[in-house]
C-alpha positions as MATLAB code, in Angstrom:
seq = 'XXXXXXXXXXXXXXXXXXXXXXXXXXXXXXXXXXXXXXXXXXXXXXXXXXXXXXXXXXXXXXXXXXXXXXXXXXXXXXXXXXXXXXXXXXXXXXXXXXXXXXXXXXXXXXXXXXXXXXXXXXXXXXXXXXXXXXXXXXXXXXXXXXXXXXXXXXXXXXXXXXXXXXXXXXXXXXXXXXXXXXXXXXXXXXXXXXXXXXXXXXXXXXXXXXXXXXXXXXXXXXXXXXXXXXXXXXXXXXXXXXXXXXXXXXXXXXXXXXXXXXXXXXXXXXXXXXXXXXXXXXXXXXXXXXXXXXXXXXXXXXXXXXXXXXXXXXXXXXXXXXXXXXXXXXXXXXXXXXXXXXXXXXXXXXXXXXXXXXXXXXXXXXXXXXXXXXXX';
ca = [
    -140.351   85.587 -107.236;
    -142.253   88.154 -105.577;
    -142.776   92.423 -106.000;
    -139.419   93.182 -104.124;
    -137.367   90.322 -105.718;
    -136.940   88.094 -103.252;
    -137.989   83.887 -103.697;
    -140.647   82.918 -101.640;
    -143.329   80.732 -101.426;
    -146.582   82.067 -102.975;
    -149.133   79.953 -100.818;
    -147.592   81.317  -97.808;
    -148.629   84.767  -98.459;
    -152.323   84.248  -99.947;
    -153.655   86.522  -96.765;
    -150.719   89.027  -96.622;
    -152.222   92.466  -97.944;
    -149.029   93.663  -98.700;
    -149.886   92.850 -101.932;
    -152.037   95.567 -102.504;
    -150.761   98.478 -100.891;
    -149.132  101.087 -102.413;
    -145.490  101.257 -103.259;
    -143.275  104.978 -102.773;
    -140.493  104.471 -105.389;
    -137.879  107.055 -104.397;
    -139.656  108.449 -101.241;
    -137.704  111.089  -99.125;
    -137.863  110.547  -95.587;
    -139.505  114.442  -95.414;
    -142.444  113.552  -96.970;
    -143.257  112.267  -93.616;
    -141.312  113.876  -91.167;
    -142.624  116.226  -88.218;
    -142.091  119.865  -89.215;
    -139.458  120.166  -86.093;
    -137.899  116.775  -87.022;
    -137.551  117.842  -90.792;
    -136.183  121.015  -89.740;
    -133.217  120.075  -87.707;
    -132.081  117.067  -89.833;
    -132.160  119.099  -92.924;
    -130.086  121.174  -91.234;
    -127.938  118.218  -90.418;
    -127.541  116.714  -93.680;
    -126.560  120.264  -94.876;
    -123.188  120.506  -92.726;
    -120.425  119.149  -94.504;
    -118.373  116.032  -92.907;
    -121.584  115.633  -90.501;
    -121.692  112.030  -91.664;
    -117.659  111.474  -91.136;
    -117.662  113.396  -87.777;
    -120.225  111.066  -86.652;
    -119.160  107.561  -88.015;
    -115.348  108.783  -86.397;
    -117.485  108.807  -83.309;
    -118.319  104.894  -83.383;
    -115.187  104.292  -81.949;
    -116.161  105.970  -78.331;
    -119.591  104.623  -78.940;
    -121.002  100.941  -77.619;
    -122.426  100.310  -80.749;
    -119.872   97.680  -81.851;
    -121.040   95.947  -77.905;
    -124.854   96.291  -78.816;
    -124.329   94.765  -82.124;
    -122.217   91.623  -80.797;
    -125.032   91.704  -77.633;
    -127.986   91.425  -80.177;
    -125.837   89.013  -82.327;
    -125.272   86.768  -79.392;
    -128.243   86.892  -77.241;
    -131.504   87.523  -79.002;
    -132.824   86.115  -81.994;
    -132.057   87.312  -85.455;
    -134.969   87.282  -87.972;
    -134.495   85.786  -90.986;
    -136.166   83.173  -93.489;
    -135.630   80.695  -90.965;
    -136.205   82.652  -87.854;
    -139.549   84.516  -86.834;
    -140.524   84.671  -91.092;
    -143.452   86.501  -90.613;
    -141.587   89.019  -89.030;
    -139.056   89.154  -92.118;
    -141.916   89.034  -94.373;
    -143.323   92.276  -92.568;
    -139.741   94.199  -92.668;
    -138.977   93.588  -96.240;
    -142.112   94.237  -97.286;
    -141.861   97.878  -95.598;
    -138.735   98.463  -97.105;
    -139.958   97.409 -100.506;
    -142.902  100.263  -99.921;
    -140.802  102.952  -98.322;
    -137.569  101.826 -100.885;
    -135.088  101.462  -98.253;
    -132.363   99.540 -100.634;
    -130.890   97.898  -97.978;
    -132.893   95.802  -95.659;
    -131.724   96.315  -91.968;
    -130.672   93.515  -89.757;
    -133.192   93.021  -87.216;
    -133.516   91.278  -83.957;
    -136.121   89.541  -81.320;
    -135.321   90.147  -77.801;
    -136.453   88.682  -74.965;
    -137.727   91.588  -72.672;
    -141.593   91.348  -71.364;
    -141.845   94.988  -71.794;
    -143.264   96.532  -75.053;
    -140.177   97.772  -76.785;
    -138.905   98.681  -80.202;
    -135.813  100.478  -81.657;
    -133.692  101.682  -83.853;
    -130.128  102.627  -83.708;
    -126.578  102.624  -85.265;
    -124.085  104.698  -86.665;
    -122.745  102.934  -89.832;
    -125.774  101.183  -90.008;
    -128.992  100.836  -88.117;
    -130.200   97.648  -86.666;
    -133.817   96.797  -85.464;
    -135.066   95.468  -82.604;
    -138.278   94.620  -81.080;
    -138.466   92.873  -77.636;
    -140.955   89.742  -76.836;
    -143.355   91.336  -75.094;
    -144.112   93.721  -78.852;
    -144.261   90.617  -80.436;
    -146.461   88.662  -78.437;
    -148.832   92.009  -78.063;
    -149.662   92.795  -81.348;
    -151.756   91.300  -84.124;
    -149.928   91.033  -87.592;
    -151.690   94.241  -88.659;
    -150.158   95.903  -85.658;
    -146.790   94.532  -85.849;
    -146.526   95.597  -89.828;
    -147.212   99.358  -88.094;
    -144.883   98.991  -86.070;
    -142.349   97.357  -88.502;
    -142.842  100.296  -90.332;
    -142.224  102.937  -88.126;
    -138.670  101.480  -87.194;
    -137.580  101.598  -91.107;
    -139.192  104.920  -90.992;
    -136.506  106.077  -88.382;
    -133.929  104.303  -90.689;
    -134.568  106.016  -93.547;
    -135.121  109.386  -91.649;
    -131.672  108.849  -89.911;
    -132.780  108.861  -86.859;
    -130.568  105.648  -85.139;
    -127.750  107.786  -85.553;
    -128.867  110.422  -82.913;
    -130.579  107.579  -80.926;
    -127.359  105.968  -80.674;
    -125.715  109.190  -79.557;
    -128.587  109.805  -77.180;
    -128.563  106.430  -75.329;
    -124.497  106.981  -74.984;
    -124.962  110.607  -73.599;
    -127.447  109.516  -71.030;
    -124.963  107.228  -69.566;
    -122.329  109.355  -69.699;
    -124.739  111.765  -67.577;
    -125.129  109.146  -65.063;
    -121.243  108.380  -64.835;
    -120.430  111.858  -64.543;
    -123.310  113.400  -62.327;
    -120.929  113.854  -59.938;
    -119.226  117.341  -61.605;
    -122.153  119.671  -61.378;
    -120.841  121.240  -64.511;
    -120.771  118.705  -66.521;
    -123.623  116.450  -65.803;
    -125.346  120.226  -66.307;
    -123.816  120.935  -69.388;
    -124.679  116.724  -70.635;
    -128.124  116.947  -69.084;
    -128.703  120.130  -71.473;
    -127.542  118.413  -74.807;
    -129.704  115.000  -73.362;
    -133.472  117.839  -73.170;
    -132.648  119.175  -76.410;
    -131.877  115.793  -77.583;
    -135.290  114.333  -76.425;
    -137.509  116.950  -77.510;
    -136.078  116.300  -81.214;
    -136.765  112.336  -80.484;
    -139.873  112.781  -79.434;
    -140.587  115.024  -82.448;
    -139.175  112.142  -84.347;
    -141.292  109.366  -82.642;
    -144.605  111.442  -84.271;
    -142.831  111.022  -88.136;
    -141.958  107.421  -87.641;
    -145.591  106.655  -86.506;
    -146.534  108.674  -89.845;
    -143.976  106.071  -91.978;
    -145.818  103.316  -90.289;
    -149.004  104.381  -91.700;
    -147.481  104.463  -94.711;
    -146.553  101.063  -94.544;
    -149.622   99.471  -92.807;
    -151.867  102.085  -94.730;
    -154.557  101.113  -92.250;
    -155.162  103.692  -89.181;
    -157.356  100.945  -87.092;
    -154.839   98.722  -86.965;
    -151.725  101.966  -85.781;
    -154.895  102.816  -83.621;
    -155.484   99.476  -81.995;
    -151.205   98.779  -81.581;
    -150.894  102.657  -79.801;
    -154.024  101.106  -77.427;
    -152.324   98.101  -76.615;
    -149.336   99.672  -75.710;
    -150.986  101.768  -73.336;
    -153.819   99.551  -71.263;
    -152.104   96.086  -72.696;
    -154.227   93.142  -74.861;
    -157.653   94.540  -73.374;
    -158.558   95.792  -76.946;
    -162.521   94.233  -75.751;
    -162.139   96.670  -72.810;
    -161.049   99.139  -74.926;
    -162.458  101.930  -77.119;
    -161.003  104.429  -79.902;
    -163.035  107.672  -79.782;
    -162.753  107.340  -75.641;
    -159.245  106.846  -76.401;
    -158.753  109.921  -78.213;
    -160.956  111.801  -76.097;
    -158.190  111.415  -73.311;
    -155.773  113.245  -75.419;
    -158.179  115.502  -75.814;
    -159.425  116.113  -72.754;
    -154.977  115.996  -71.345;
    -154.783  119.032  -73.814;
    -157.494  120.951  -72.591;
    -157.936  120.299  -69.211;
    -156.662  121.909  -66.109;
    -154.823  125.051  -65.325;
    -151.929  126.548  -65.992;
    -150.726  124.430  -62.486;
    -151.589  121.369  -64.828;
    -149.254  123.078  -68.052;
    -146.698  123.097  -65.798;
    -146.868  119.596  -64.720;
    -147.356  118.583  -67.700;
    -144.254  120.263  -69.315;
    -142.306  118.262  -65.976;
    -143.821  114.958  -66.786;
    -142.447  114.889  -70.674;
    -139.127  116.009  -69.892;
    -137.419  112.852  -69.088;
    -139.227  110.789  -71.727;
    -138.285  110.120  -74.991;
    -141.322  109.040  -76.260;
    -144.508  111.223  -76.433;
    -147.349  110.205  -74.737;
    -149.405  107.399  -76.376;
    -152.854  109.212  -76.013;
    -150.747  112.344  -77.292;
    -149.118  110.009  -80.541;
    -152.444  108.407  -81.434;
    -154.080  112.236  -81.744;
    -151.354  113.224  -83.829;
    -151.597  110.507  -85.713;
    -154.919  110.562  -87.108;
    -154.742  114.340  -87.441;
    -152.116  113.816  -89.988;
    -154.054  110.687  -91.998;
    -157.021  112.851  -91.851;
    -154.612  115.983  -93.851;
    -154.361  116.978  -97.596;
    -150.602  115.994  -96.922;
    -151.508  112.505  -96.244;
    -153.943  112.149  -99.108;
    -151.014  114.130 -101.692;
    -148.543  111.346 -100.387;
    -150.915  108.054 -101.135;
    -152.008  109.782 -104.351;
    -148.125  109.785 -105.513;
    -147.193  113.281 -104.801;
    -144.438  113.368 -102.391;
    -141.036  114.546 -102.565;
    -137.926  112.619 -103.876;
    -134.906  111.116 -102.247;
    -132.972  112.898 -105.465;
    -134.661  116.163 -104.730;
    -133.209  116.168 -101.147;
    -129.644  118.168 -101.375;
    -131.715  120.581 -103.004;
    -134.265  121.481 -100.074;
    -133.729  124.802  -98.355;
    -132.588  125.009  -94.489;
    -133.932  128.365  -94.334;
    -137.468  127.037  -95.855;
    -137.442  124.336  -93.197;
    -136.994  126.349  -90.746;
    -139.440  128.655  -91.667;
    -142.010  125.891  -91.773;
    -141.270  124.241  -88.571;
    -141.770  128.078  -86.773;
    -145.127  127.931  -88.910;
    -146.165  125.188  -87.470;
    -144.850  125.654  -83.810;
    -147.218  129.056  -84.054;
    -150.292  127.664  -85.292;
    -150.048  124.869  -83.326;
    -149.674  127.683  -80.220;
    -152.722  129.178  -81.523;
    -154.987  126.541  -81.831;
    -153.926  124.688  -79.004;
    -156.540  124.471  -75.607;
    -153.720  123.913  -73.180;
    -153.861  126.858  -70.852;
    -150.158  128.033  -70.911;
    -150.275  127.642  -74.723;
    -153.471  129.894  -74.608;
    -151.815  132.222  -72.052;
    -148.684  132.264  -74.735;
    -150.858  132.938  -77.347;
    -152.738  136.095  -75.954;
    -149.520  137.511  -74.838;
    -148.443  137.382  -78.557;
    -151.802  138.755  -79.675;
    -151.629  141.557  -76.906;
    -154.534  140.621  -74.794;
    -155.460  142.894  -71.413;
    -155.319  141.683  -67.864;
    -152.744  138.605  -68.107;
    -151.580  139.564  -64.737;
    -154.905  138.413  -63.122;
    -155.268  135.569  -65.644;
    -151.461  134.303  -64.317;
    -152.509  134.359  -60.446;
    -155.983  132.931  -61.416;
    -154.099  130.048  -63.593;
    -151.645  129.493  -60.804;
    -153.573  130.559  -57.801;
    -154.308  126.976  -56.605;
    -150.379  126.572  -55.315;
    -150.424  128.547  -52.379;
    -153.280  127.332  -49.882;
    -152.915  130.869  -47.811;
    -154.425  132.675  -50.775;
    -156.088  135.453  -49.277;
    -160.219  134.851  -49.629;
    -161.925  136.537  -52.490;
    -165.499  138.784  -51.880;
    -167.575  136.747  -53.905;
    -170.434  139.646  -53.452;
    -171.520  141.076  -57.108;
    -170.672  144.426  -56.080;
    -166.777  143.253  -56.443;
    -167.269  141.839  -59.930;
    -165.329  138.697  -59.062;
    -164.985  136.467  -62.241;
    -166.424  133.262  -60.621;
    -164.073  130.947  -62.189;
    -160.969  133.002  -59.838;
    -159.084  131.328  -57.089;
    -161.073  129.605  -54.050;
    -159.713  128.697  -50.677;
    -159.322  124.978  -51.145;
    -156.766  124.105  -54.002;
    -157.976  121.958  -56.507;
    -155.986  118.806  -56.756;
    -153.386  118.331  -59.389;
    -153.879  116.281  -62.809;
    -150.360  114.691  -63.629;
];
């Protein structure tokens, strides 16, 4: 009998770590969750009949199709079907203490893929190409992060998500309404891809080893290359996509996130070992987290109040140019009006040419004739 009560054979797990990583009895899903991602399912779990209003919608939903299109073509894990995988999710569950152990299924699909979703009651699924990627270490990461997204709740807005995007596609022909759809699908998004950050966060939990999240977020990005690859020039891409550019680059950048549900994999492994690196982090894998039981206790307002916190100092601190630009408006600073056409000076090619003599004071960083080209 093994730690999370289930019958298995002991020789078949003499090189599975599990065994020595550390267990969260009782762990609430905000112990990990992204400030804006706590914030908004807090408020959530706060309105009463939420749960009802959204099970009622199951009916209108395709999630009775998915389930019987998983059931019948791809590959249910189990203890006679991809074990090591089964191994992996029960062992997460027994970490994070999800009671009930999700169904979970291998599809064939060469791209990279994993996900959670359901309204009565989420199902995972990872596609071939994940599977055939990763390294067990990188799987169990992964692994993770999908019960992290079932304990957070999260397949219950990614279910509504995937069937609001299609109804945006049916009905793009009533300007309106594919508006008024296309409005609820943004907002939707930027909480997912809030959400995406505390799932990676649960699947640290799980793995507990940052190399291996590290190595899985490289693999999804440049593919099994890891030889090719390295960490700290890795992360000094998401670096250098924060800081670099203009406020022409901001912009683009803003544009290229907007249809994506996912952040951007430079962008998620930054994030990521920002947070193992915190006193948060280090408070959770000491023992000090809060509890499941404690949850209908936690304060919207408090949430709230935290997620602004942290939208403001991560304004403040950030090297993005808008977000700088934001950030001296706020603190009052002189002369944004020349700092704006500097920033976005570079879009119009007829830009009148600047005396570059020292009697003008020009700042020699201002515009130039020839636009520099753009960084999307």
């Amino acid at each position: 009998m093994s730690d999370d009560g289930h019958e298995q054979d002991d020789t078949a797990h003499e090189n599975v770590p599990s065994r020595q990583r550390r267990r969260f009895p009782g762990i609430s899903s905000r112990a990990y969750e992204h400030p804006a991602d706590r914030s908004a399912l807090v408020a959530l779990r706060k309105l009463s009949g939420f749960d009802t209003v959204f099970k009622a919608l199951s009916a209108l939903l395709p999630e009775r199709s998915l389930r019987l299109l998983f059931l019948s073509d791809s590959v249910r894990v189990s203890d006679q079907q991809f074990t090591h995988l089964n191994d992996m999710l029960r062992d997460a569950c027994h970490i994070l203490d999800l009671k009930k152990v999700p169904p979970m299924y291998v599809n064939q699909d060469p791209q990279p893929n994993a996900m959670c979703i359901g309204l009565d009651e989420p199902i995972i699924v990872v596609t071939t190409g994940l599977v055939e990627l990763l390294d067990e270490e990188e799987m169990r990461a992964v692994v993770g992060h999908e019960v992290g997204h079932a304990l957070s709740g999260h397949a219950v807005y990614r279910t509504i998500l995937l069937f609001l995007t299609n109804l945006a596609i049916r009905v793009a022909w009533i300007p309106l309404g594919n508006l008024a759809i296309m409005a609820i699908v943004t907002a939707l998004r930027e909480w997912f891809r809030k959400s995406e950050l505390s799932a990676d966060r649960a699947g640290l939990l799980v793995g507990q080893d940052l190399k291996a999240s590290m190595r899985g977020l490289m693999k999804i990005a440049g593919g099994n290359h890891l030889h090719e690859m390295n960490v700290d020039a890795f992360l000094q891409q998401a670096e250098e996509y924060e800081a670099g550019g203009d406020l022409r680059d901001s912009v683009l950048k803003i544009l290229n996130v907007l249809p994506r549900t996912h952040p951007f994999t430079t962008v998620r492994a930054a994030e990521l070992k920002k947070w193992a690196e915190s006193r948060d982090h280090q408070r959770i894998m000491d023992g000090h987290y809060p509890r499941r039981a404690e949850d209908k206790d936690t304060s919207v307002t408090d949430s709230f109040r935290e997620s602004a916190t942290h939208y403001a100092t991560s304004v403040k601190s950030s090297k993005d140019p808008l977000m700088k630009l934001v950030s001296d408006i706020a603190g009052g600073a002189g002369d944004l009006g020349g700092r704006v056409r500097r920033g976005f000076g570079g879009f119009t090619a007829s830009a009148p040419p600047q005396d570059e003599s020292p009697r003008n004071g020009s700042d020699p960083d201002g515009p130039t004739d020839t636009p520099s080209p753009d960084k999307s």
